[in-house]
mmCIF file of C-alpha atoms in Angstrom:
data_model
loop_
_atom_site.group_PDB
_atom_site.id
_atom_site.type_symbol
_atom_site.label_atom_id
_atom_site.label_comp_id
_atom_site.label_asym_id
_atom_site.label_seq_id
_atom_site.Cartn_x
_atom_site.Cartn_y
_atom_site.Cartn_z
ATOM 1 C CA UNK A 19 91.859 -31.124 -37.083
ATOM 2 C CA UNK A 20 89.431 -29.962 -39.765
ATOM 3 C CA UNK A 21 85.717 -29.724 -38.992
ATOM 4 C CA UNK A 22 83.884 -29.477 -42.281
ATOM 5 C CA UNK A 23 80.194 -28.687 -42.458
ATOM 6 C CA UNK A 24 79.052 -30.813 -45.371
ATOM 7 C CA UNK A 25 75.368 -31.606 -44.818
ATOM 8 C CA UNK A 26 72.383 -29.677 -43.492
ATOM 9 C CA UNK A 27 69.156 -31.602 -42.860
ATOM 10 C CA UNK A 28 65.985 -29.730 -43.840
ATOM 11 C CA UNK A 29 62.538 -30.623 -42.529
ATOM 12 C CA UNK A 30 59.915 -30.763 -45.293
ATOM 13 C CA UNK A 31 56.353 -32.051 -45.568
ATOM 14 C CA UNK A 32 56.415 -33.350 -49.147
ATOM 15 C CA UNK A 33 59.682 -34.916 -50.333
ATOM 16 C CA UNK A 34 58.813 -34.874 -54.034
ATOM 17 C CA UNK A 35 57.681 -31.232 -53.937
ATOM 18 C CA UNK A 36 60.878 -30.223 -52.097
ATOM 19 C CA UNK A 37 63.056 -32.198 -54.520
ATOM 20 C CA UNK A 38 61.369 -30.534 -57.472
ATOM 21 C CA UNK A 39 61.817 -27.064 -55.938
ATOM 22 C CA UNK A 40 65.503 -27.485 -55.114
ATOM 23 C CA UNK A 41 66.432 -29.325 -58.302
ATOM 24 C CA UNK A 42 64.362 -27.554 -60.960
ATOM 25 C CA UNK A 43 63.820 -24.085 -59.512
ATOM 26 C CA UNK A 44 66.891 -23.456 -57.377
ATOM 27 C CA UNK A 45 69.264 -25.503 -59.551
ATOM 28 C CA UNK A 46 70.795 -27.817 -56.944
ATOM 29 C CA UNK A 47 72.319 -31.115 -58.151
ATOM 30 C CA UNK A 48 70.629 -34.311 -56.935
ATOM 31 C CA UNK A 49 73.347 -36.459 -55.336
ATOM 32 C CA UNK A 50 71.129 -39.209 -53.900
ATOM 33 C CA UNK A 51 67.481 -40.196 -53.808
ATOM 34 C CA UNK A 52 67.270 -43.469 -51.926
ATOM 35 C CA UNK A 53 64.348 -45.213 -50.260
ATOM 36 C CA UNK A 54 64.476 -48.135 -47.864
ATOM 37 C CA UNK A 55 60.971 -49.496 -47.813
ATOM 38 C CA UNK A 56 57.942 -47.246 -47.452
ATOM 39 C CA UNK A 57 59.023 -45.572 -44.204
ATOM 40 C CA UNK A 58 62.446 -44.123 -44.993
ATOM 41 C CA UNK A 59 63.709 -42.004 -47.890
ATOM 42 C CA UNK A 60 66.597 -39.583 -48.145
ATOM 43 C CA UNK A 61 67.237 -37.030 -50.877
ATOM 44 C CA UNK A 62 70.542 -35.171 -50.911
ATOM 45 C CA UNK A 63 71.222 -32.167 -53.144
ATOM 46 C CA UNK A 64 74.193 -29.832 -53.506
ATOM 47 C CA UNK A 65 74.219 -26.193 -54.634
ATOM 48 C CA UNK A 66 76.485 -25.557 -57.653
ATOM 49 C CA UNK A 67 80.040 -24.919 -56.465
ATOM 50 C CA UNK A 68 79.320 -25.842 -52.845
ATOM 51 C CA UNK A 69 81.040 -28.358 -50.576
ATOM 52 C CA UNK A 70 77.943 -28.433 -48.355
ATOM 53 C CA UNK A 71 74.754 -30.280 -49.261
ATOM 54 C CA UNK A 72 71.203 -30.382 -47.960
ATOM 55 C CA UNK A 73 69.202 -33.514 -47.221
ATOM 56 C CA UNK A 74 65.547 -34.177 -46.528
ATOM 57 C CA UNK A 75 63.283 -37.132 -46.691
ATOM 58 C CA UNK A 76 60.845 -39.365 -44.940
ATOM 59 C CA UNK A 77 61.518 -40.929 -41.542
ATOM 60 C CA UNK A 78 64.707 -39.002 -40.873
ATOM 61 C CA UNK A 79 63.756 -35.815 -38.954
ATOM 62 C CA UNK A 80 61.342 -34.845 -36.212
ATOM 63 C CA UNK A 81 61.972 -31.118 -36.675
ATOM 64 C CA UNK A 82 58.969 -29.062 -37.797
ATOM 65 C CA UNK A 83 58.883 -28.294 -41.540
ATOM 66 C CA UNK A 84 59.886 -24.695 -42.209
ATOM 67 C CA UNK A 85 61.920 -24.360 -39.021
ATOM 68 C CA UNK A 86 65.340 -23.904 -40.664
ATOM 69 C CA UNK A 87 65.912 -20.203 -41.183
ATOM 70 C CA UNK A 88 68.434 -17.982 -42.950
ATOM 71 C CA UNK A 89 70.721 -20.457 -44.678
ATOM 72 C CA UNK A 90 73.160 -18.409 -46.755
ATOM 73 C CA UNK A 91 74.191 -19.038 -50.340
ATOM 74 C CA UNK A 92 77.236 -16.855 -51.010
ATOM 75 C CA UNK A 93 77.457 -15.688 -54.628
ATOM 76 C CA UNK A 94 79.843 -13.605 -56.731
ATOM 77 C CA UNK A 95 77.130 -11.650 -58.549
ATOM 78 C CA UNK A 96 73.997 -11.266 -56.456
ATOM 79 C CA UNK A 97 71.965 -9.538 -59.146
ATOM 80 C CA UNK A 98 72.672 -12.276 -61.711
ATOM 81 C CA UNK A 99 71.982 -15.000 -59.124
ATOM 82 C CA UNK A 100 68.724 -13.349 -58.073
ATOM 83 C CA UNK A 101 67.651 -12.934 -61.696
ATOM 84 C CA UNK A 102 68.441 -16.596 -62.412
ATOM 85 C CA UNK A 103 66.307 -17.807 -59.501
ATOM 86 C CA UNK A 104 63.470 -15.427 -60.331
ATOM 87 C CA UNK A 105 63.606 -16.654 -63.930
ATOM 88 C CA UNK A 106 63.118 -20.208 -62.681
ATOM 89 C CA UNK A 107 60.006 -19.183 -60.770
ATOM 90 C CA UNK A 108 61.487 -18.727 -57.294
ATOM 91 C CA UNK A 109 59.652 -16.034 -55.315
ATOM 92 C CA UNK A 110 62.735 -14.069 -54.272
ATOM 93 C CA UNK A 111 62.917 -10.625 -52.694
ATOM 94 C CA UNK A 112 64.724 -7.695 -54.244
ATOM 95 C CA UNK A 113 68.385 -7.185 -53.344
ATOM 96 C CA UNK A 114 68.862 -5.265 -50.080
ATOM 97 C CA UNK A 115 72.042 -3.556 -48.925
ATOM 98 C CA UNK A 116 73.384 -3.387 -45.386
ATOM 99 C CA UNK A 117 76.185 -0.931 -44.856
ATOM 100 C CA UNK A 118 78.174 0.593 -42.049
ATOM 101 C CA UNK A 119 80.827 3.257 -42.240
ATOM 102 C CA UNK A 120 84.272 1.763 -42.781
ATOM 103 C CA UNK A 121 82.857 -1.708 -43.438
ATOM 104 C CA UNK A 122 82.185 -3.506 -46.705
ATOM 105 C CA UNK A 123 78.610 -3.448 -47.961
ATOM 106 C CA UNK A 124 76.680 -6.696 -47.657
ATOM 107 C CA UNK A 125 73.953 -7.477 -50.172
ATOM 108 C CA UNK A 126 71.059 -9.883 -49.516
ATOM 109 C CA UNK A 127 68.147 -11.383 -51.418
ATOM 110 C CA UNK A 128 65.832 -13.712 -49.483
ATOM 111 C CA UNK A 129 63.584 -16.595 -50.531
ATOM 112 C CA UNK A 130 61.843 -19.570 -48.961
ATOM 113 C CA UNK A 131 61.169 -23.144 -49.994
ATOM 114 C CA UNK A 132 57.571 -24.440 -50.181
ATOM 115 C CA UNK A 133 57.649 -25.356 -46.467
ATOM 116 C CA UNK A 134 58.993 -21.995 -45.266
ATOM 117 C CA UNK A 135 62.657 -22.897 -44.701
ATOM 118 C CA UNK A 136 64.383 -19.627 -45.571
ATOM 119 C CA UNK A 137 67.466 -18.851 -47.609
ATOM 120 C CA UNK A 138 69.487 -15.733 -48.312
ATOM 121 C CA UNK A 139 71.711 -15.010 -51.261
ATOM 122 C CA UNK A 140 74.654 -13.019 -49.909
ATOM 123 C CA UNK A 141 77.392 -10.969 -51.516
ATOM 124 C CA UNK A 142 79.987 -9.043 -49.519
ATOM 125 C CA UNK A 143 81.648 -6.179 -51.372
ATOM 126 C CA UNK A 144 85.303 -5.352 -51.044
ATOM 127 C CA UNK A 145 86.498 -2.056 -49.623
#
Protein backbone atom coordinates (compact mmCIF):
# COMPACT_ATOMS: atom_id res chain seq x y z
CA UNK A 1 0.00 0.00 0.00
CA UNK A 2 1.42 3.37 -1.03
CA UNK A 3 0.76 6.45 1.10
CA UNK A 4 1.60 9.48 -0.99
CA UNK A 5 1.73 12.95 0.49
CA UNK A 6 0.36 15.08 -2.31
CA UNK A 7 -1.21 18.17 -0.73
CA UNK A 8 -0.31 20.44 2.17
CA UNK A 9 -2.88 23.02 3.28
CA UNK A 10 -1.41 26.40 4.23
CA UNK A 11 -3.25 28.96 6.35
CA UNK A 12 -3.06 32.48 4.88
CA UNK A 13 -4.83 35.77 5.54
CA UNK A 14 -5.02 37.12 1.98
CA UNK A 15 -5.57 34.55 -0.78
CA UNK A 16 -4.63 36.86 -3.65
CA UNK A 17 -1.43 38.03 -1.93
CA UNK A 18 -0.43 34.42 -1.19
CA UNK A 19 -1.21 33.33 -4.75
CA UNK A 20 0.90 36.16 -6.13
CA UNK A 21 3.81 35.29 -3.81
CA UNK A 22 3.84 31.58 -4.60
CA UNK A 23 3.19 31.95 -8.33
CA UNK A 24 5.24 35.01 -9.27
CA UNK A 25 7.99 35.08 -6.65
CA UNK A 26 8.53 31.44 -5.73
CA UNK A 27 7.65 30.07 -9.18
CA UNK A 28 5.00 27.49 -8.27
CA UNK A 29 2.52 26.43 -10.98
CA UNK A 30 -1.14 27.32 -10.37
CA UNK A 31 -3.13 24.08 -10.71
CA UNK A 32 -6.53 25.37 -9.56
CA UNK A 33 -8.14 28.61 -8.46
CA UNK A 34 -11.80 27.87 -7.84
CA UNK A 35 -14.44 29.76 -5.89
CA UNK A 36 -17.85 28.52 -4.84
CA UNK A 37 -19.78 31.62 -3.95
CA UNK A 38 -18.31 34.34 -1.76
CA UNK A 39 -17.47 32.11 1.21
CA UNK A 40 -15.26 29.39 -0.26
CA UNK A 41 -12.21 29.53 -2.53
CA UNK A 42 -9.34 27.12 -3.02
CA UNK A 43 -6.04 27.79 -4.77
CA UNK A 44 -3.69 24.88 -5.41
CA UNK A 45 -0.10 25.33 -6.59
CA UNK A 46 2.73 22.89 -7.23
CA UNK A 47 6.49 23.51 -7.00
CA UNK A 48 8.36 22.71 -10.24
CA UNK A 49 9.26 19.02 -10.32
CA UNK A 50 7.22 18.14 -7.23
CA UNK A 51 4.52 15.52 -6.74
CA UNK A 52 3.25 17.43 -3.69
CA UNK A 53 1.20 20.61 -3.91
CA UNK A 54 0.09 23.31 -1.49
CA UNK A 55 -3.43 24.67 -1.16
CA UNK A 56 -4.91 27.68 0.58
CA UNK A 57 -8.05 29.67 0.29
CA UNK A 58 -11.09 31.06 1.97
CA UNK A 59 -13.41 28.98 4.14
CA UNK A 60 -11.22 25.89 4.18
CA UNK A 61 -8.93 26.13 7.26
CA UNK A 62 -9.24 27.25 10.85
CA UNK A 63 -5.49 27.05 11.47
CA UNK A 64 -3.77 30.35 12.30
CA UNK A 65 -1.99 32.00 9.34
CA UNK A 66 1.77 31.54 9.59
CA UNK A 67 1.54 28.40 11.71
CA UNK A 68 3.05 25.98 9.17
CA UNK A 69 6.78 25.85 9.74
CA UNK A 70 9.83 24.39 8.02
CA UNK A 71 8.41 22.89 4.84
CA UNK A 72 11.37 21.62 2.82
CA UNK A 73 11.99 22.12 -0.88
CA UNK A 74 14.78 19.73 -1.86
CA UNK A 75 16.95 21.07 -4.69
CA UNK A 76 19.95 19.87 -6.70
CA UNK A 77 21.82 23.18 -6.61
CA UNK A 78 21.02 25.19 -3.51
CA UNK A 79 23.05 28.23 -4.50
CA UNK A 80 21.33 28.50 -7.90
CA UNK A 81 17.90 27.94 -6.31
CA UNK A 82 18.57 30.55 -3.64
CA UNK A 83 19.80 33.04 -6.24
CA UNK A 84 16.70 32.43 -8.38
CA UNK A 85 14.35 33.12 -5.47
CA UNK A 86 16.32 36.16 -4.34
CA UNK A 87 16.21 37.45 -7.92
CA UNK A 88 12.42 37.21 -7.84
CA UNK A 89 12.28 39.31 -4.69
CA UNK A 90 11.98 36.56 -2.07
CA UNK A 91 13.62 37.55 1.22
CA UNK A 92 15.73 34.42 1.64
CA UNK A 93 18.55 33.77 4.09
CA UNK A 94 22.08 32.91 3.05
CA UNK A 95 22.96 29.23 2.64
CA UNK A 96 23.92 27.55 5.93
CA UNK A 97 25.77 24.27 6.32
CA UNK A 98 25.16 21.60 8.94
CA UNK A 99 27.82 18.96 9.18
CA UNK A 100 28.81 16.07 11.38
CA UNK A 101 31.85 13.86 11.12
CA UNK A 102 31.22 10.87 8.87
CA UNK A 103 27.88 12.26 7.67
CA UNK A 104 27.01 14.12 4.49
CA UNK A 105 26.78 17.90 4.75
CA UNK A 106 23.29 19.37 4.65
CA UNK A 107 22.78 22.84 3.22
CA UNK A 108 19.81 25.09 4.06
CA UNK A 109 18.41 28.45 2.99
CA UNK A 110 15.25 29.65 4.75
CA UNK A 111 12.43 31.98 3.72
CA UNK A 112 8.87 32.78 4.73
CA UNK A 113 5.68 33.64 2.89
CA UNK A 114 3.87 36.93 3.63
CA UNK A 115 1.96 35.29 6.52
CA UNK A 116 5.02 33.74 8.18
CA UNK A 117 4.67 30.13 7.01
CA UNK A 118 8.31 29.07 6.70
CA UNK A 119 10.17 27.14 4.05
CA UNK A 120 13.67 25.74 3.73
CA UNK A 121 15.60 24.96 0.59
CA UNK A 122 17.61 21.82 1.34
CA UNK A 123 20.49 20.09 -0.39
CA UNK A 124 22.20 17.00 1.02
CA UNK A 125 25.73 16.39 -0.25
CA UNK A 126 27.07 12.97 -1.04
CA UNK A 127 29.98 11.46 0.84
